[in-house]
Short mmCIF file of C-alpha atoms in Angstrom, two decimals:
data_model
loop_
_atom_site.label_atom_id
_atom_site.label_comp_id
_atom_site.label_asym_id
_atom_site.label_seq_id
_atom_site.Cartn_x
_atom_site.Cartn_y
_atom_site.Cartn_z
CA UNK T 1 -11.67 -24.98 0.32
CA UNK T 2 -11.28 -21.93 3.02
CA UNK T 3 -11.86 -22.57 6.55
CA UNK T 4 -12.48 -20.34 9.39
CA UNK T 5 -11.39 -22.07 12.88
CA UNK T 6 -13.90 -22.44 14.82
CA UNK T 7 -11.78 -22.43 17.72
CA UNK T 8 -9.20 -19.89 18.73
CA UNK T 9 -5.78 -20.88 18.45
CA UNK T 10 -4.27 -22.24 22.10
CA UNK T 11 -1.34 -19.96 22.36
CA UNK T 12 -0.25 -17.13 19.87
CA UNK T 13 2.09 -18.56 17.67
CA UNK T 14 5.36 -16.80 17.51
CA UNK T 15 7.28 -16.18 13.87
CA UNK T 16 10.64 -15.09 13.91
CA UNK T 17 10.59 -11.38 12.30
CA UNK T 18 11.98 -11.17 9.08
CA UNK T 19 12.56 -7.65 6.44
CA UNK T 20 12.99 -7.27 3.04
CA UNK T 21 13.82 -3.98 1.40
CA UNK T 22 14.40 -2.46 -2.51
CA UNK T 23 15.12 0.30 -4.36
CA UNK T 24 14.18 0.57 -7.27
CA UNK T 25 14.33 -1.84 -10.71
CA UNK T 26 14.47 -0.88 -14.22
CA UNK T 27 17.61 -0.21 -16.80
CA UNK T 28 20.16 -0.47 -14.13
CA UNK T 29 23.51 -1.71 -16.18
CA UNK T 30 27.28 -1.56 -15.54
CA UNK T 31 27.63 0.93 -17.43
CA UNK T 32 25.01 3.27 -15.76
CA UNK T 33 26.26 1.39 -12.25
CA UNK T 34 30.23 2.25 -11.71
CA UNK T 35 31.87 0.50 -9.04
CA UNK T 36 31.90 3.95 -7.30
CA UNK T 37 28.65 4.37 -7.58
CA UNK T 38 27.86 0.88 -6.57
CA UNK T 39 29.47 1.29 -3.56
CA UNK T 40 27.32 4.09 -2.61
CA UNK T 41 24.02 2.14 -3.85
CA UNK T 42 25.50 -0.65 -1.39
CA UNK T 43 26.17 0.74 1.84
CA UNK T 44 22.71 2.97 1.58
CA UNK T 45 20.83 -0.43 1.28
CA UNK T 46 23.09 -2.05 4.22
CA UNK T 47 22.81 0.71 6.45
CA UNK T 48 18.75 0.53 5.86
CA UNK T 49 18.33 -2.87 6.17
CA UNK T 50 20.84 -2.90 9.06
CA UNK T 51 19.20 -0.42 11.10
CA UNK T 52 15.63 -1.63 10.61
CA UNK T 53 16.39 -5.34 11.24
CA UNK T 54 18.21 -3.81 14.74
CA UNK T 55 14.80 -1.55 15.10
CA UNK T 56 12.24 -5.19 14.22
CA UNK T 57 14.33 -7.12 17.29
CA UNK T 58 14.33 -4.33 19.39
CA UNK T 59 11.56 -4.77 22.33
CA UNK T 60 9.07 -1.78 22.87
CA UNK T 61 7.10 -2.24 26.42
CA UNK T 62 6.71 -6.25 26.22
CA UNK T 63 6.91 -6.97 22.52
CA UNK T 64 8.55 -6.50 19.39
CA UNK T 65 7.83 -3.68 16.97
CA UNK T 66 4.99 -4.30 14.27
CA UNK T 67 5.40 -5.02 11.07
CA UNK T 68 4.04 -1.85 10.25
CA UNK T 69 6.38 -0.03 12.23
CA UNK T 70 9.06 -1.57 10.75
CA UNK T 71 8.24 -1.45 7.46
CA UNK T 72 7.53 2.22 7.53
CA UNK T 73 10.70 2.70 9.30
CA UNK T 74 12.57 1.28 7.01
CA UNK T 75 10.99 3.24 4.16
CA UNK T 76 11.87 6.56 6.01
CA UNK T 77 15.05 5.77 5.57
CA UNK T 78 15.04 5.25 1.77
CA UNK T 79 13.19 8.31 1.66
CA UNK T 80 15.71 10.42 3.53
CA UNK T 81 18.22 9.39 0.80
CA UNK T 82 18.34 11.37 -2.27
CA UNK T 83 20.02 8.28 -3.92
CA UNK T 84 16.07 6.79 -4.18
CA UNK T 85 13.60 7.63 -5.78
CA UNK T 86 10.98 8.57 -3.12
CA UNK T 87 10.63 11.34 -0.49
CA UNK T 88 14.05 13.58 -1.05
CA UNK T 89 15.58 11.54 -4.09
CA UNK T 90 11.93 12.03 -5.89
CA UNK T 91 11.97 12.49 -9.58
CA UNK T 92 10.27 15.33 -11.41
CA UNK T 93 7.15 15.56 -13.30
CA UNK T 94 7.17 17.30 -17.16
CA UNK T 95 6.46 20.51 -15.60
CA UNK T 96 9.30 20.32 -12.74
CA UNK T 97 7.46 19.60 -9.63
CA UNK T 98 7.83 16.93 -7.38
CA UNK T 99 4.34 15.09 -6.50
CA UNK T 100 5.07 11.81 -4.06
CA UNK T 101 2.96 8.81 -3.55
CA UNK T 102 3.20 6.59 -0.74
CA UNK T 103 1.36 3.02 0.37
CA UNK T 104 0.86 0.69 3.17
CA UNK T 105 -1.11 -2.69 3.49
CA UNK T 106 -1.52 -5.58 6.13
CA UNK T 107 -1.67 -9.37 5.83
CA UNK T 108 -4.19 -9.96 8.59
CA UNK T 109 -6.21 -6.11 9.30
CA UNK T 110 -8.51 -7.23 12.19
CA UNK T 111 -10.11 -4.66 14.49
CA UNK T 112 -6.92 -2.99 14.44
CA UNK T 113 -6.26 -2.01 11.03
CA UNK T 114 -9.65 -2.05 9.75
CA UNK T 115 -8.84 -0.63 6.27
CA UNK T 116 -6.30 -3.02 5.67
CA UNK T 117 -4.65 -0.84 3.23
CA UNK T 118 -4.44 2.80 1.92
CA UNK T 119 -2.70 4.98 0.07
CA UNK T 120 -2.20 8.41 -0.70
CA UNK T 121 -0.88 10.46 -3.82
CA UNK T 122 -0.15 13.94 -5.36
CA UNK T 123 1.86 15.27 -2.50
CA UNK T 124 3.99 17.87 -2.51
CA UNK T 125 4.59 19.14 1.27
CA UNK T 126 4.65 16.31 3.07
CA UNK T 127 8.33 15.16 3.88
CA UNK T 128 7.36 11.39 4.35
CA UNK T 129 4.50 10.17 2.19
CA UNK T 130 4.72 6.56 4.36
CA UNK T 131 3.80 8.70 7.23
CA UNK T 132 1.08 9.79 6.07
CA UNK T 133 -0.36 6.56 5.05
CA UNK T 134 0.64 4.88 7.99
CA UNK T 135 -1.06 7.37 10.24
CA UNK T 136 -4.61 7.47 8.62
CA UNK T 137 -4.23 3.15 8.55
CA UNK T 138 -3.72 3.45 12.01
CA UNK T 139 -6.62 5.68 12.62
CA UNK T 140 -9.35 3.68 10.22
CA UNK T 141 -10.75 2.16 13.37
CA UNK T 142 -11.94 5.63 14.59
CA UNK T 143 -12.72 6.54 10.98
CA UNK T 144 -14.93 3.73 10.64
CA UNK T 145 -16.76 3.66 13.46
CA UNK T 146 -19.29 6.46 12.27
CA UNK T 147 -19.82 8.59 14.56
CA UNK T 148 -22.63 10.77 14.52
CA UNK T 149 -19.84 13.58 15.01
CA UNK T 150 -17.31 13.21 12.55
CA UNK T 151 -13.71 14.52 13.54
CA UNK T 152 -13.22 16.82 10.35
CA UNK T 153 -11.21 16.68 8.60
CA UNK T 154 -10.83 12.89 8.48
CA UNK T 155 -9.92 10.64 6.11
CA UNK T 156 -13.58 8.57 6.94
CA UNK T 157 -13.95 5.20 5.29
CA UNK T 158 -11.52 6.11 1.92
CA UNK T 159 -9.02 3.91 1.45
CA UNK T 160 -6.50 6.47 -1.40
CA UNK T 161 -6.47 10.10 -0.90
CA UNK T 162 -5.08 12.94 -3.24
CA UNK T 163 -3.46 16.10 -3.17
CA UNK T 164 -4.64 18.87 -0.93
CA UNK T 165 -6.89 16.67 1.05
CA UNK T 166 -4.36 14.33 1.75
CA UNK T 167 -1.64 17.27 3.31
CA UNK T 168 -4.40 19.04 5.12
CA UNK T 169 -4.80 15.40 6.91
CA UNK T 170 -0.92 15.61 7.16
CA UNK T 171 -0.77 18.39 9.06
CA UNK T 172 -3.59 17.67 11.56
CA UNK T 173 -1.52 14.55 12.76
CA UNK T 174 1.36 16.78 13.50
CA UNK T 175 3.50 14.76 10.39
CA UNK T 176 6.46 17.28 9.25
CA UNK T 177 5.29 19.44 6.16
CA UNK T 178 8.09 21.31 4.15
CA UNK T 179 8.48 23.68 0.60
CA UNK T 180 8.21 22.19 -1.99
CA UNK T 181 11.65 23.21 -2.26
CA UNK T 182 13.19 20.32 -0.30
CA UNK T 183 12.39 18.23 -2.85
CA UNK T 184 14.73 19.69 -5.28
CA UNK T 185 17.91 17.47 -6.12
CA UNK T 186 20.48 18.44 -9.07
CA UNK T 187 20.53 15.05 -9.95
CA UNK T 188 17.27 14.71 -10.49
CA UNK T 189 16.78 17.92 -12.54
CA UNK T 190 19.26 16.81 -14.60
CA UNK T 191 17.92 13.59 -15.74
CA UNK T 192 14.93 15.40 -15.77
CA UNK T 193 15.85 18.21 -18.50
CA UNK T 194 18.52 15.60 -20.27
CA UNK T 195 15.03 12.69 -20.86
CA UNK T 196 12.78 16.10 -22.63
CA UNK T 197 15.64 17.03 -24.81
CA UNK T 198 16.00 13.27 -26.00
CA UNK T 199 12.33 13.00 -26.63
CA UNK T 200 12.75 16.50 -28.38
CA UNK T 201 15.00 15.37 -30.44
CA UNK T 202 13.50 12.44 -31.53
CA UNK T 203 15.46 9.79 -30.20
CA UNK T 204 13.41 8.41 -26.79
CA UNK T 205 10.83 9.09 -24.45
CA UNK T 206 11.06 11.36 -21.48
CA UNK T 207 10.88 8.66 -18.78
CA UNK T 208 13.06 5.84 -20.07
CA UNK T 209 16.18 5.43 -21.47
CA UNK T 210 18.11 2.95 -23.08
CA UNK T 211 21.50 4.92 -22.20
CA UNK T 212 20.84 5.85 -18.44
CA UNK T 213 19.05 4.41 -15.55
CA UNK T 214 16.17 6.80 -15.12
CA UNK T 215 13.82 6.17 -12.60
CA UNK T 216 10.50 4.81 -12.75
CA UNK T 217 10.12 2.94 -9.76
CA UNK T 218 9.76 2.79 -6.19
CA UNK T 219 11.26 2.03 -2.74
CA UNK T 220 9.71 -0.45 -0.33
CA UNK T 221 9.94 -2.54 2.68
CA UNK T 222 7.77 -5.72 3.58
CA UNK T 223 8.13 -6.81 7.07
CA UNK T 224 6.74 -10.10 9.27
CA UNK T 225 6.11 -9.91 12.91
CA UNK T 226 6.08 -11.96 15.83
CA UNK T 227 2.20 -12.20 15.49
CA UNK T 228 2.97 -13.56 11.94
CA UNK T 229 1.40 -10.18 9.94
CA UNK T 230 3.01 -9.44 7.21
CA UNK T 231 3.14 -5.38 5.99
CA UNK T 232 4.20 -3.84 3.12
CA UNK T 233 5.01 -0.46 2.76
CA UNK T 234 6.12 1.36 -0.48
CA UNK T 235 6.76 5.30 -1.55
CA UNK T 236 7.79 6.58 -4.42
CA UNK T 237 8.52 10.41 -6.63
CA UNK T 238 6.54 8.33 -9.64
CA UNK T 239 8.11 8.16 -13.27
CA UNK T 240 10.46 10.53 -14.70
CA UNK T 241 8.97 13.46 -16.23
CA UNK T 242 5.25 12.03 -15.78
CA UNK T 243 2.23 13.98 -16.45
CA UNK T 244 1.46 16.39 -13.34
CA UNK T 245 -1.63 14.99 -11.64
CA UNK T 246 -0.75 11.07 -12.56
CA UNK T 247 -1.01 9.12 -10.57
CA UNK T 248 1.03 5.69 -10.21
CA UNK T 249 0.71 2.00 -9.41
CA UNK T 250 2.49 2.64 -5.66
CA UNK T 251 -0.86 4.40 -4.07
CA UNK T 252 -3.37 2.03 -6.03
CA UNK T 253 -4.17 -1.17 -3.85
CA UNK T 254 -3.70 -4.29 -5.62
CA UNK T 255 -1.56 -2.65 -8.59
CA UNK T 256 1.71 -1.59 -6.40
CA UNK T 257 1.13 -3.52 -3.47
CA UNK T 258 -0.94 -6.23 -1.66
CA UNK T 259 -1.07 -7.61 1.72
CA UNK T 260 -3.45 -11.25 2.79
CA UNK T 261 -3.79 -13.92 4.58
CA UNK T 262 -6.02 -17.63 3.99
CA UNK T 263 -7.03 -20.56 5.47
CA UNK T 264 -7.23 -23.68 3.71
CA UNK T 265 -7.94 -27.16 5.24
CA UNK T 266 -5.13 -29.84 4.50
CA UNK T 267 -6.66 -32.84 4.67
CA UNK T 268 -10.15 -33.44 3.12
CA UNK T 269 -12.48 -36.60 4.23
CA UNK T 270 -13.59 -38.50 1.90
CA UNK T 271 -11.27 -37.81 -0.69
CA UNK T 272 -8.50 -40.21 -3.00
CA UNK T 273 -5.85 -37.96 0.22
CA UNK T 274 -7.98 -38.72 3.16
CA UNK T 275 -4.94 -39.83 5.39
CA UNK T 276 -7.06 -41.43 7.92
CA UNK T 277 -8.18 -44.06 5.67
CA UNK T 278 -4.46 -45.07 4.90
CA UNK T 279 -1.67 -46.33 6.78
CA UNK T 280 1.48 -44.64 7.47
CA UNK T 281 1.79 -40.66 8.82
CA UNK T 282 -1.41 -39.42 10.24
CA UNK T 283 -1.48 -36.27 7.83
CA UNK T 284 -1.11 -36.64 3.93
CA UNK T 285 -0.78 -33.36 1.96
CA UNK T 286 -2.46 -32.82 -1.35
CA UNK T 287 -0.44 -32.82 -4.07
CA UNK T 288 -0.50 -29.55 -4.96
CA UNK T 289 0.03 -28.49 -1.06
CA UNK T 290 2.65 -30.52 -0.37
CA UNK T 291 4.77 -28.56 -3.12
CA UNK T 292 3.64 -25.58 -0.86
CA UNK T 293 4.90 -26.36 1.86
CA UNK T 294 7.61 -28.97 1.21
CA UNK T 295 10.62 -25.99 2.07
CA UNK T 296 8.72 -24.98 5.29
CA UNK T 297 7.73 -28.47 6.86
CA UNK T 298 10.49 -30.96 8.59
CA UNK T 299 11.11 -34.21 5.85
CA UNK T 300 9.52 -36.30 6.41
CA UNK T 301 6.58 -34.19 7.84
CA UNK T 302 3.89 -36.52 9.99
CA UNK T 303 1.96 -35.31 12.99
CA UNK T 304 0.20 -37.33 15.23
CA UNK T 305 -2.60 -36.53 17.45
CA UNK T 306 -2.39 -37.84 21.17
CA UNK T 307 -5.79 -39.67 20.67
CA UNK T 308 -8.27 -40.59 18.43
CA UNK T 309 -10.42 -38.93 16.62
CA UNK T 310 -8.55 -37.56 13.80
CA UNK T 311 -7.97 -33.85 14.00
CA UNK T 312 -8.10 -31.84 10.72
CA UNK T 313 -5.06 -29.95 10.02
CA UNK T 314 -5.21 -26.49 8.30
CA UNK T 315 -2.86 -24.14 6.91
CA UNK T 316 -3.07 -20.27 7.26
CA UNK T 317 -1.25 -18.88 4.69
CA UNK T 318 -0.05 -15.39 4.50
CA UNK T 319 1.49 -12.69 1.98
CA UNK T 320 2.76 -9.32 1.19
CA UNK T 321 4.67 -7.93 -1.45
CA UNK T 322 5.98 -4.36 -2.99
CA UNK T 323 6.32 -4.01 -6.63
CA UNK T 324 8.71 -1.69 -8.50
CA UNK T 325 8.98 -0.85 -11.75
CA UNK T 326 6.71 0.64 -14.98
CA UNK T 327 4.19 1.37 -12.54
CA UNK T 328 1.44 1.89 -15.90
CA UNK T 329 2.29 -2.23 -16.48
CA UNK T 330 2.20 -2.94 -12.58
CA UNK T 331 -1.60 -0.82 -13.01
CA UNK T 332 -2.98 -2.36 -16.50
CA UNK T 333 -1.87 -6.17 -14.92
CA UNK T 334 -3.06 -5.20 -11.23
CA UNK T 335 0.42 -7.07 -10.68
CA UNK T 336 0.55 -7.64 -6.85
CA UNK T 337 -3.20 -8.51 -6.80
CA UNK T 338 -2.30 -11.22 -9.77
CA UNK T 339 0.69 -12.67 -7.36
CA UNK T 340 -1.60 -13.15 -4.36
CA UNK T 341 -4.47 -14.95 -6.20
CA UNK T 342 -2.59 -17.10 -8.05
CA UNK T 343 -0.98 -18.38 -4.81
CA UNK T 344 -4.46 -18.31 -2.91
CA UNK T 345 -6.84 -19.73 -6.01
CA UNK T 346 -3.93 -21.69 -7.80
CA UNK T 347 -2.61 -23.19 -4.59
CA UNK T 348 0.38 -22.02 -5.73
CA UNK T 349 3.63 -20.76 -3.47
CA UNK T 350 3.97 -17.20 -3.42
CA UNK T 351 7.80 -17.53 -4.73
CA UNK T 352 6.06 -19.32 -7.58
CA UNK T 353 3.14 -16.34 -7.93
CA UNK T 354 6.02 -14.01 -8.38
CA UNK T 355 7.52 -15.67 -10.50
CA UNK T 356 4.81 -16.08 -12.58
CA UNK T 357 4.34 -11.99 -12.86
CA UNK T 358 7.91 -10.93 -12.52
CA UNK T 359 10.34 -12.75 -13.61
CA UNK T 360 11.57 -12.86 -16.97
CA UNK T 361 9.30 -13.72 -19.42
CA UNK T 362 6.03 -13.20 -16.81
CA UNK T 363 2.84 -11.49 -17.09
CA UNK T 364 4.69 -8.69 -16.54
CA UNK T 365 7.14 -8.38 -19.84
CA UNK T 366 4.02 -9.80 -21.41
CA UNK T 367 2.13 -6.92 -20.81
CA UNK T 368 4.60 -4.82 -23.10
CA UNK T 369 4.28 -6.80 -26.08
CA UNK T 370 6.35 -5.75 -29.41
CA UNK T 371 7.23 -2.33 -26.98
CA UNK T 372 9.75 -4.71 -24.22
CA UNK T 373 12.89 -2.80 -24.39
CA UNK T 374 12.02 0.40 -26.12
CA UNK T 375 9.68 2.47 -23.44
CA UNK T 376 10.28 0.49 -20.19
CA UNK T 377 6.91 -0.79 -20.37
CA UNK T 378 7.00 -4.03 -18.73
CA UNK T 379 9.78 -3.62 -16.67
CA UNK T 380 9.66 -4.33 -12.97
CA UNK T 381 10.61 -6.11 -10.26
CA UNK T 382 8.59 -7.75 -6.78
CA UNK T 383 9.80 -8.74 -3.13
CA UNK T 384 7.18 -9.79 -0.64
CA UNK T 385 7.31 -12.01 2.71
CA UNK T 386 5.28 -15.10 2.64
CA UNK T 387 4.42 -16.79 5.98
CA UNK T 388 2.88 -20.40 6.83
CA UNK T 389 0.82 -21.40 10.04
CA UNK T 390 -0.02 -25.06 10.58
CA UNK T 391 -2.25 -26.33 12.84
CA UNK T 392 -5.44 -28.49 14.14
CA UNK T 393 -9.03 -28.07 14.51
CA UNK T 394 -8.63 -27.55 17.75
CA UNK T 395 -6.30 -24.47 18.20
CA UNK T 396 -2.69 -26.57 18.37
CA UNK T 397 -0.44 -24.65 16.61
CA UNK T 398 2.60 -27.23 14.63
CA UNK T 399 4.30 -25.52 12.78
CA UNK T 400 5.39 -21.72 11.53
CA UNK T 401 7.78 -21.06 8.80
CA UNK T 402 8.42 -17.97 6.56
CA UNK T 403 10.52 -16.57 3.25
CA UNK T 404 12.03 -13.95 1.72
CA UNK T 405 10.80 -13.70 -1.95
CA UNK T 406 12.69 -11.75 -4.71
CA UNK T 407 12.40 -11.59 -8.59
CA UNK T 408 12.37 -9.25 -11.49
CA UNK T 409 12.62 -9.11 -15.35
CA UNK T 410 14.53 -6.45 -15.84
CA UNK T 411 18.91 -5.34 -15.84
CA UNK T 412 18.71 -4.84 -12.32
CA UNK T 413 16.96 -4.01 -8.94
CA UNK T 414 18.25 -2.35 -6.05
CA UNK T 415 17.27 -4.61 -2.92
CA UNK T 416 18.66 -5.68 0.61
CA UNK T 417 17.29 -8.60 2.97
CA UNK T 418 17.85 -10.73 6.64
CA UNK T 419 18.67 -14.30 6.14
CA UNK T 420 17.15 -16.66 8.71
CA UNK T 421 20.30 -16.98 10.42
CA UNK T 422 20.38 -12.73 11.08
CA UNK T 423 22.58 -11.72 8.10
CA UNK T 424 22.45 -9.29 5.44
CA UNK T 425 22.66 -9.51 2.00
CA UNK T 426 22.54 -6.73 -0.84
CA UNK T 427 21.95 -7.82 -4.68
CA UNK T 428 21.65 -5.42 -7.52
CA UNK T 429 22.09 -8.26 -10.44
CA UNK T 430 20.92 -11.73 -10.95
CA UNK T 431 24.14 -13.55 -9.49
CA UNK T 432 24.99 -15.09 -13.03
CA UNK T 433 25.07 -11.45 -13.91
CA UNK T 434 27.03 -9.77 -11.88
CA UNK T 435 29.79 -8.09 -13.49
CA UNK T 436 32.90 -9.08 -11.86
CA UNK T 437 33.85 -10.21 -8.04
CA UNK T 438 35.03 -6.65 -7.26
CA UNK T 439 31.10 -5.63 -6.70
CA UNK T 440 31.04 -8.31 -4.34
CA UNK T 441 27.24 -9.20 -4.60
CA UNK T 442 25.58 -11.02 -2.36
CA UNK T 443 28.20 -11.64 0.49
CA UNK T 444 27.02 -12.34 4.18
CA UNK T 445 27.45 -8.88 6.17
CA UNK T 446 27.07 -8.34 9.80
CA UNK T 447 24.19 -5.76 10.52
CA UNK T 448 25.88 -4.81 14.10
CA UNK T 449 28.44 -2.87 11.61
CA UNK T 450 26.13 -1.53 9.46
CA UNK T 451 23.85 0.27 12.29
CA UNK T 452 26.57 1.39 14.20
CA UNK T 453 26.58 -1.48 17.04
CA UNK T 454 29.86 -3.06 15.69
CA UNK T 455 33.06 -1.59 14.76
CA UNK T 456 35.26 -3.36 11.95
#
């Protein structure tokens, strides 16, 4: 059962801001990954994660920065690194051209972000595809409003945008075009001509390999707020040596990305859980809820209203996530829409969700059949932000918890995060495959370093 409240809550409720960032998934081995080449992976996704965790806690006017500007911060940074695949790191299609995608999406759009989402694809000029999205979610309000005269050009009430259209929008909001040039890395044209002459040859396909990490995913960045909404934003250069004109999983809502939020009530009259006919804490969880929200809820959890009546208790419930990966399995499995409704419909916990579609053995690798491990179909990864507000029927808020969520199927994916306790972490491999201590996974850094703030 949803529930709208039917009053407004009595104060805003205040989350702590939390960031997750990746960089890509797919055929990433030891052998692909040298320790000097690690190292470089490393401190790109500590310096990003650094720098946009210093940028989400610092105050603009008299509040923190959105979770939209964060997460498209963030994602400017991956896509100023040619090391990504996305903005100058963006791979080449069959015919040697660079055509960028980009994506952004909000938990809770109000009046603000009206379109909740959009996306945009088949650029070529535009130096940071998240801009672009980012500005024309930010301007849906006006978009939508229709007026009898319409600003043209516009992006009006469409939610993806393609090509030409899209960079003529670009340049009327003043983003930064450039040739089509400045896309051009040698390390990408080399994987690019090295993947034809395999599948020439007969012995692979042009956009995976089983000797190489090529490219086929994505970066992105998923953000909470203050306010508690949750953003996603993700950009990406598309597979390796894709068909000119394709476009990807990272521009199409629900395939690449999804952003949410739900009520539900706790506590049901009437039923076998109806705590006010039963002794002991005033609020009894259903079963399936109190799995939910066991890891974001003191233990024992009770809450007791200052007077009778009973107050109801409800639960908004809020997620984002970014996929990465075989972004043809992320489209054919509309993988980030499948995450969100089997935590909304299956009352399920989003960490559970992604499970469910990324990990090993999910809906996902599934989706490849007798082809897992030949093509990189399947292959993928998913981190997303999911973020719990309790309170009563009449506007109390009790309680507001949050967490990081990370899992994929695949050798490897590049990502970075914020612990609740402000430190960063980096993580290529699962941790029970890691290669040896010298990559030192996982260890607690210090983002004052990272950004600059800090010396050694």
């Amino acid at each position: 059962m949803e529930y709208k409240p039917q009053h407004p809550l009595n104060h805003t409720p205040r989350f702590k801001p939390r960031i997750i960032i990746h960089g890509g998934a797919g055929n990433i081995t030891p052998a692909y990954l040298t320790p000097d080449l690690y190292k470089e992976y490393r401190s790109a996704l500590l310096t990003t994660i650094s720098k946009a965790h210093n940028f989400m806690l610092t105050p603009t006017s008299s509040s923190l920065p959105s979770s939209l500007q964060v997460s498209t911060y963030a994602v400017t940074l991956l896509e100023e690194n040619r090391l990504f695949n996305a903005g100058k790191g963006a791979v080449f299609t069959r015919d040697g051209i660079n055509e960028l995608e980009a994506s952004v999406m909000v938990s809770s759009p109000s009046t603000t972000y009206p379109k909740a989402g959009v996306g945009v694809a088949g650029l070529r000029r535009v130096r940071n595809p998240i801009l672009l999205a980012k500005a024309i979610l930010e301007r849906g309000e006006d978009d939508l409003l229709g007026r009898k005269e319409l600003d043209v050009p516009s992006a009006q009430g469409h939610t993806l945008l393609y090509g030409e259209a899209a960079e003529i929008l670009a340049q009327k909001y003043g983003l930064e075009m450039v040739d089509p040039e400045y896309f051009y890395t040698q390390k990408r044209w080399d994987e690019h001509i090295r993947a034809l002459e395999r599948e020439k040859q007969g012995v692979g396909v042009a956009s995976w390999s089983s000797e190489e990490y090529l490219p086929q995913g994505t970066v992105g960045a998923v953000a909470l707020d203050e306010d508690g909404v949750i953003c996603v934003a993700t950009s990406t250069g598309g597979l390796t040596n894709k068909l000119t004109g394709r476009i990807g999983d990272t521009p199409s809502v629900g395939a690449g990305f999804w952003a949410e939020e739900w009520t539900e009530e706790l506590t049901k009259p009437g039923s076998s859980n109806d705590w006010r006919t039963r002794p002991g804490p005033a609020v009894v969880l259903t079963d399936a809820l109190k799995g939910l929200v066991s890891d974001c809820l003191p233990t024992p959890f009770t809450y007791s209203p200052i007077a009778p009546p009973w107050k109801k208790v409800f639960v908004t419930r809020s997620f984002a996530g970014s996929g990465t990966g075989n972004g043809d399995s992320f489209w054919r499995t509309a993988a980030l829409r499948t995450v969100g409704a089997i935590a909304r419909f299956q009352e399920q916990s989003s960490a559970e969700a992604v499970r469910r579609v990324a990990g090993p053995g999910g809906i996902l690798q599934k989706s490849a059949g007798d082809r897992w491990k030949k093509a990189g179909e399947g292959e993928g990864g998913i981190i997303g932000i999911e973020a719990i507000l309790i309170f009563d029927e009449e506007g109390n808020v009790i309680e507001t918890e949050s967490a990081i969520l990370q899992n994929f199927n695949c050798n490897g994916m590049f990502r970075a995060w914020v612990d609740e306790n402000g430190a960063v972490f980096t993580r290529v491999w699962r941790e029970e495959d890691e290669p040896d201590s010298s990559y030192n996974e996982g260890q607690p850094e210090d983002p004052r370093i990272w950004c600059g703030e800090k010396s050694v």
